[in-house]
mmCIF file of C-alpha atoms in Angstrom:
data_model
loop_
_atom_site.group_PDB
_atom_site.id
_atom_site.type_symbol
_atom_site.label_atom_id
_atom_site.label_comp_id
_atom_site.label_asym_id
_atom_site.label_seq_id
_atom_site.Cartn_x
_atom_site.Cartn_y
_atom_site.Cartn_z
ATOM 1 C CA ILE A 11 -11.458 -11.274 8.589
ATOM 2 C CA TYR A 12 -11.718 -14.371 6.411
ATOM 3 C CA TYR A 13 -10.373 -13.319 3.030
ATOM 4 C CA HIS A 14 -9.752 -15.381 -0.093
ATOM 5 C CA GLU A 15 -6.469 -14.580 -1.797
ATOM 6 C CA PRO A 16 -7.062 -12.816 -5.123
ATOM 7 C CA THR A 17 -6.262 -14.987 -8.112
ATOM 8 C CA ARG A 18 -3.122 -13.924 -9.937
ATOM 9 C CA PRO A 19 -3.919 -12.718 -13.475
ATOM 10 C CA LYS A 20 -3.169 -15.459 -15.990
ATOM 11 C CA ALA A 21 -1.070 -13.060 -18.038
ATOM 12 C CA PRO A 22 -0.182 -10.062 -15.832
ATOM 13 C CA LYS A 23 0.410 -6.893 -17.799
ATOM 14 C CA LEU A 24 3.895 -5.455 -17.679
ATOM 15 C CA ARG A 25 4.379 -1.934 -16.387
ATOM 16 C CA GLU A 26 4.889 -0.652 -19.922
ATOM 17 C CA ALA A 27 1.208 -1.416 -20.547
ATOM 18 C CA PHE A 28 0.395 1.266 -17.953
ATOM 19 C CA GLY A 29 2.835 3.760 -19.485
ATOM 20 C CA LEU A 30 5.386 3.121 -16.723
ATOM 21 C CA SER A 31 9.087 2.724 -17.378
ATOM 22 C CA PRO A 32 11.099 -0.348 -16.324
ATOM 23 C CA ASP A 33 13.820 2.089 -15.219
ATOM 24 C CA HIS A 34 11.670 3.678 -12.516
ATOM 25 C CA VAL A 35 11.158 2.623 -8.913
ATOM 26 C CA ILE A 36 7.386 2.398 -8.819
ATOM 27 C CA TYR A 37 5.678 3.342 -5.567
ATOM 28 C CA LEU A 38 2.059 2.228 -5.759
ATOM 29 C CA CYS A 39 -0.286 4.595 -3.892
ATOM 30 C CA CYS A 40 -3.595 2.986 -4.751
ATOM 31 C CA GLN A 41 -5.954 4.291 -2.072
ATOM 32 C CA SER A 42 -8.898 6.521 -2.891
ATOM 33 C CA LEU A 43 -7.559 10.062 -3.175
ATOM 34 C CA PHE A 44 -9.724 11.310 -0.316
ATOM 35 C CA LYS A 45 -7.599 9.175 2.040
ATOM 36 C CA TYR A 46 -4.520 11.316 1.352
ATOM 37 C CA LEU A 47 -4.606 14.229 3.771
ATOM 38 C CA PRO A 48 -2.813 17.504 2.906
ATOM 39 C CA HIS A 49 -0.989 17.209 6.233
ATOM 40 C CA TYR A 50 1.133 14.417 4.730
ATOM 41 C CA ASP A 51 1.702 15.776 1.203
ATOM 42 C CA HIS A 52 5.343 16.530 2.032
ATOM 43 C CA VAL A 53 6.000 12.812 2.630
ATOM 44 C CA PHE A 54 5.828 12.002 -1.079
ATOM 45 C CA ALA A 55 8.308 14.740 -1.972
ATOM 46 C CA GLN A 56 10.762 13.632 0.711
ATOM 47 C CA ILE A 57 10.679 10.053 -0.542
ATOM 48 C CA ALA A 58 11.040 10.989 -4.208
ATOM 49 C CA ALA A 59 13.919 13.349 -3.424
ATOM 50 C CA GLU A 60 15.961 10.482 -1.968
ATOM 51 C CA VAL A 61 15.218 7.769 -4.541
ATOM 52 C CA PRO A 62 16.589 8.248 -8.054
ATOM 53 C CA ASN A 63 13.952 7.562 -10.724
ATOM 54 C CA ALA A 64 11.167 7.291 -8.160
ATOM 55 C CA GLN A 65 7.677 7.443 -9.595
ATOM 56 C CA LEU A 66 4.546 7.794 -7.473
ATOM 57 C CA VAL A 67 1.552 6.073 -9.047
ATOM 58 C CA PHE A 68 -1.971 6.993 -7.921
ATOM 59 C CA LEU A 69 -5.431 6.130 -9.225
ATOM 60 C CA ALA A 70 -7.722 8.927 -10.355
ATOM 61 C CA ASN A 71 -10.868 9.952 -8.558
ATOM 62 C CA LYS A 72 -14.103 9.748 -10.497
ATOM 63 C CA SER A 73 -14.094 13.553 -10.432
ATOM 64 C CA ALA A 74 -11.489 15.064 -12.746
ATOM 65 C CA ARG A 75 -11.570 18.216 -10.608
ATOM 66 C CA VAL A 76 -10.704 16.303 -7.433
ATOM 67 C CA THR A 77 -7.885 14.505 -9.243
ATOM 68 C CA ALA A 78 -6.447 17.760 -10.567
ATOM 69 C CA GLN A 79 -6.668 19.407 -7.151
ATOM 70 C CA PHE A 80 -4.786 16.524 -5.573
ATOM 71 C CA LYS A 81 -1.961 16.741 -8.106
ATOM 72 C CA GLU A 82 -1.696 20.494 -7.643
ATOM 73 C CA ARG A 83 -1.415 19.988 -3.895
ATOM 74 C CA LEU A 84 1.720 17.918 -4.457
ATOM 75 C CA ARG A 85 3.302 20.336 -6.934
ATOM 76 C CA PRO A 86 4.820 22.880 -4.480
ATOM 77 C CA HIS A 87 6.219 20.150 -2.222
ATOM 78 C CA LEU A 88 7.959 18.457 -5.141
ATOM 79 C CA ALA A 89 9.113 21.795 -6.529
ATOM 80 C CA ALA A 90 10.746 22.577 -3.173
ATOM 81 C CA ALA A 91 12.733 19.353 -3.644
ATOM 82 C CA HIS A 92 13.636 20.415 -7.216
ATOM 83 C CA LEU A 93 11.323 17.799 -8.699
ATOM 84 C CA ASP A 94 8.705 18.132 -11.440
ATOM 85 C CA VAL A 95 5.302 16.811 -10.398
ATOM 86 C CA ASP A 96 4.493 15.940 -14.018
ATOM 87 C CA LYS A 97 7.493 13.588 -14.142
ATOM 88 C CA VAL A 98 7.346 12.122 -10.651
ATOM 89 C CA VAL A 99 3.586 11.687 -10.205
ATOM 90 C CA ARG A 100 1.508 9.460 -12.464
ATOM 91 C CA ILE A 101 -2.236 9.335 -11.951
ATOM 92 C CA LEU A 102 -3.740 6.425 -13.822
ATOM 93 C CA PRO A 103 -7.429 6.018 -14.582
ATOM 94 C CA GLN A 104 -9.510 3.588 -12.569
ATOM 95 C CA GLN A 105 -8.583 0.041 -13.577
ATOM 96 C CA HIS A 106 -10.590 -3.083 -14.304
ATOM 97 C CA ARG A 107 -10.023 -5.864 -11.779
ATOM 98 C CA GLU A 108 -7.449 -7.864 -13.762
ATOM 99 C CA ASP A 109 -5.535 -4.749 -14.751
ATOM 100 C CA TYR A 110 -5.538 -3.470 -11.185
ATOM 101 C CA LEU A 111 -4.028 -6.726 -9.920
ATOM 102 C CA SER A 112 -1.461 -6.589 -12.734
ATOM 103 C CA LEU A 113 -0.516 -3.094 -11.594
ATOM 104 C CA ASN A 114 0.226 -4.477 -8.131
ATOM 105 C CA HIS A 115 2.476 -7.128 -9.658
ATOM 106 C CA ALA A 116 4.257 -4.479 -11.753
ATOM 107 C CA ALA A 117 5.026 -2.146 -8.825
ATOM 108 C CA ASP A 118 8.093 -2.145 -6.562
ATOM 109 C CA VAL A 119 6.740 -0.787 -3.258
ATOM 110 C CA TYR A 120 3.272 -0.275 -1.783
ATOM 111 C CA LEU A 121 2.905 3.001 0.141
ATOM 112 C CA ASP A 122 0.116 2.701 2.668
ATOM 113 C CA SER A 123 -1.976 5.824 3.201
ATOM 114 C CA LEU A 124 -1.093 7.658 6.412
ATOM 115 C CA GLY A 125 -3.844 8.130 8.972
ATOM 116 C CA TRP A 126 -6.355 5.903 7.168
ATOM 117 C CA SER A 127 -4.706 2.626 6.318
ATOM 118 C CA GLY A 128 -5.570 0.241 3.513
ATOM 119 C CA GLY A 129 -7.506 -2.953 4.190
ATOM 120 C CA ASN A 130 -8.721 -4.561 0.999
ATOM 121 C CA THR A 131 -6.056 -2.758 -1.040
ATOM 122 C CA THR A 132 -3.343 -3.993 1.334
ATOM 123 C CA LEU A 133 -4.510 -7.595 1.000
ATOM 124 C CA GLU A 134 -4.528 -7.261 -2.787
ATOM 125 C CA ALA A 135 -0.973 -5.904 -2.679
ATOM 126 C CA LEU A 136 -0.021 -8.760 -0.367
ATOM 127 C CA SER A 137 -1.225 -11.294 -2.923
ATOM 128 C CA ALA A 138 1.310 -9.759 -5.339
ATOM 129 C CA HIS A 139 4.070 -10.120 -2.678
ATOM 130 C CA LEU A 140 4.505 -6.352 -2.786
ATOM 131 C CA PRO A 141 6.763 -4.856 -0.078
ATOM 132 C CA MET A 142 4.741 -2.373 1.928
ATOM 133 C CA VAL A 143 5.468 0.710 3.991
ATOM 134 C CA THR A 144 3.066 1.598 6.774
ATOM 135 C CA TRP A 145 2.889 3.493 10.040
ATOM 136 C CA ALA A 146 0.765 2.230 12.929
ATOM 137 C CA GLY A 147 -0.906 5.484 13.854
ATOM 138 C CA PRO A 148 -2.946 6.133 17.006
ATOM 139 C CA TYR A 149 -6.357 5.056 15.685
ATOM 140 C CA MET A 150 -7.780 1.730 14.529
ATOM 141 C CA ARG A 151 -8.375 3.077 11.024
ATOM 142 C CA SER A 152 -4.639 3.745 10.722
ATOM 143 C CA ARG A 153 -3.566 0.287 11.879
ATOM 144 C CA HIS A 154 -5.060 -2.167 9.371
ATOM 145 C CA THR A 155 -1.846 -2.757 7.433
ATOM 146 C CA SER A 156 0.280 -2.883 10.570
ATOM 147 C CA GLY A 157 -2.055 -5.575 11.913
ATOM 148 C CA ILE A 158 -1.698 -7.574 8.712
ATOM 149 C CA LEU A 159 2.104 -7.312 8.789
ATOM 150 C CA THR A 160 2.107 -8.301 12.453
ATOM 151 C CA ARG A 161 0.066 -11.390 11.568
ATOM 152 C CA LEU A 162 2.825 -12.207 9.054
ATOM 153 C CA GLY A 163 5.512 -11.816 11.730
ATOM 154 C CA LEU A 164 6.791 -8.663 10.011
ATOM 155 C CA GLN A 165 5.958 -6.189 12.776
ATOM 156 C CA LYS A 166 9.561 -4.953 12.755
ATOM 157 C CA GLU A 167 8.833 -3.527 9.300
ATOM 158 C CA VAL A 168 6.093 -1.249 10.676
ATOM 159 C CA ALA A 169 7.209 2.366 11.139
ATOM 160 C CA THR A 170 6.674 3.976 14.534
ATOM 161 C CA ASN A 171 6.319 7.535 13.224
ATOM 162 C CA VAL A 172 6.131 9.510 9.978
ATOM 163 C CA ASP A 173 9.880 10.113 9.766
ATOM 164 C CA GLU A 174 10.546 6.395 10.029
ATOM 165 C CA TYR A 175 7.870 5.785 7.390
ATOM 166 C CA ILE A 176 9.838 8.019 5.020
ATOM 167 C CA GLN A 177 13.131 6.314 5.926
ATOM 168 C CA ARG A 178 11.698 2.864 5.244
ATOM 169 C CA ALA A 179 10.185 3.947 1.942
ATOM 170 C CA VAL A 180 13.539 5.380 0.837
ATOM 171 C CA HIS A 181 15.404 2.262 1.980
ATOM 172 C CA TYR A 182 13.059 -0.088 0.123
ATOM 173 C CA GLY A 183 13.249 2.056 -2.993
ATOM 174 C CA ASN A 184 17.037 2.130 -3.016
ATOM 175 C CA SER A 185 17.558 -1.513 -2.064
ATOM 176 C CA PRO A 186 16.472 -4.187 -4.555
ATOM 177 C CA ASN A 187 17.883 -6.786 -2.153
ATOM 178 C CA LYS A 188 15.590 -5.605 0.651
ATOM 179 C CA ARG A 189 12.610 -5.707 -1.669
ATOM 180 C CA ALA A 190 13.491 -9.246 -2.742
ATOM 181 C CA GLU A 191 13.839 -10.302 0.907
ATOM 182 C CA LEU A 192 10.407 -8.902 1.767
ATOM 183 C CA ARG A 193 8.789 -10.461 -1.280
ATOM 184 C CA GLN A 194 10.162 -13.838 -0.243
ATOM 185 C CA CYS A 195 8.914 -13.416 3.334
ATOM 186 C CA ILE A 196 5.449 -12.449 2.157
ATOM 187 C CA ALA A 197 5.286 -15.383 -0.272
ATOM 188 C CA GLU A 198 6.212 -17.814 2.509
ATOM 189 C CA ARG A 199 3.904 -16.375 5.173
ATOM 190 C CA LYS A 200 0.836 -15.023 3.381
ATOM 191 C CA HIS A 201 -1.106 -18.181 4.235
ATOM 192 C CA ARG A 202 -1.342 -16.794 7.781
ATOM 193 C CA VAL A 203 -3.639 -14.038 6.517
ATOM 194 C CA PHE A 204 -5.640 -15.519 3.662
ATOM 195 C CA GLN A 205 -8.563 -17.811 4.542
ATOM 196 C CA ASP A 206 -7.661 -17.545 8.213
ATOM 197 C CA SER A 207 -10.205 -19.688 10.082
ATOM 198 C CA ASP A 208 -8.841 -18.587 13.483
ATOM 199 C CA THR A 209 -10.918 -15.428 13.181
ATOM 200 C CA ILE A 210 -14.109 -17.456 12.674
ATOM 201 C CA ARG A 211 -13.315 -19.775 15.585
ATOM 202 C CA GLY A 212 -12.604 -16.726 17.759
ATOM 203 C CA LEU A 213 -15.989 -15.184 16.903
ATOM 204 C CA GLU A 214 -17.740 -18.495 17.597
ATOM 205 C CA ASP A 215 -16.041 -18.761 21.000
ATOM 206 C CA PHE A 216 -17.027 -15.187 21.874
ATOM 207 C CA ILE A 217 -20.683 -15.726 20.953
ATOM 208 C CA SER A 218 -20.868 -19.079 22.754
ATOM 209 C CA GLY A 219 -19.304 -17.557 25.858
ATOM 210 C CA ALA A 220 -21.625 -14.557 25.802
ATOM 211 C CA VAL A 221 -24.702 -16.783 25.484
ATOM 212 C CA SER A 222 -23.500 -19.075 28.269
ATOM 213 C CA ARG A 223 -22.996 -16.125 30.615
ATOM 214 C CA THR A 224 -26.504 -14.797 30.006
ATOM 215 C CA GLN A 225 -27.998 -18.240 30.634
#
């Protein structure tokens, strides 16, 4: 990919503008709701159970029915952990571009969707220096974020299974120092991902080589 870094909002909104408390650890889960498979619903409850004041922030689907169904899916898992879904889960409406980028800047941790990783959303979170939790699953569609972190030299931060994904999410949530360390790393290395001309040169070399072989 050749991707221009999103421009930071001139006056990013604070989390209070989104109805979020400064006392919470905000986990941003900003993928389309259809990416969140029921198989992994328990992951959110396990993370929230181990992080005091954790709040999981999602973005609503265009269908109110789909949004409500998703929230109700999470309810029994959170209840089993003695947590109230209405307090732990916040589902915000779809955001305008500037507000969406502000939300990334206001969050504490980016939770990548399991099984179908973020691409564009991950790069937007990266521009906000947002620490991210991901698992490199078995398929290409699950490995976008792990590839981006590897390009940054942060492959050691990629979980190798779901349990490790949960452990990393809990660790980041409970450790402001770890989050600050990751933010600093991302700020220093993000140039490796944005406007990366190596990908264009690589495609040129492939096409030139393929043409030469046929000739």
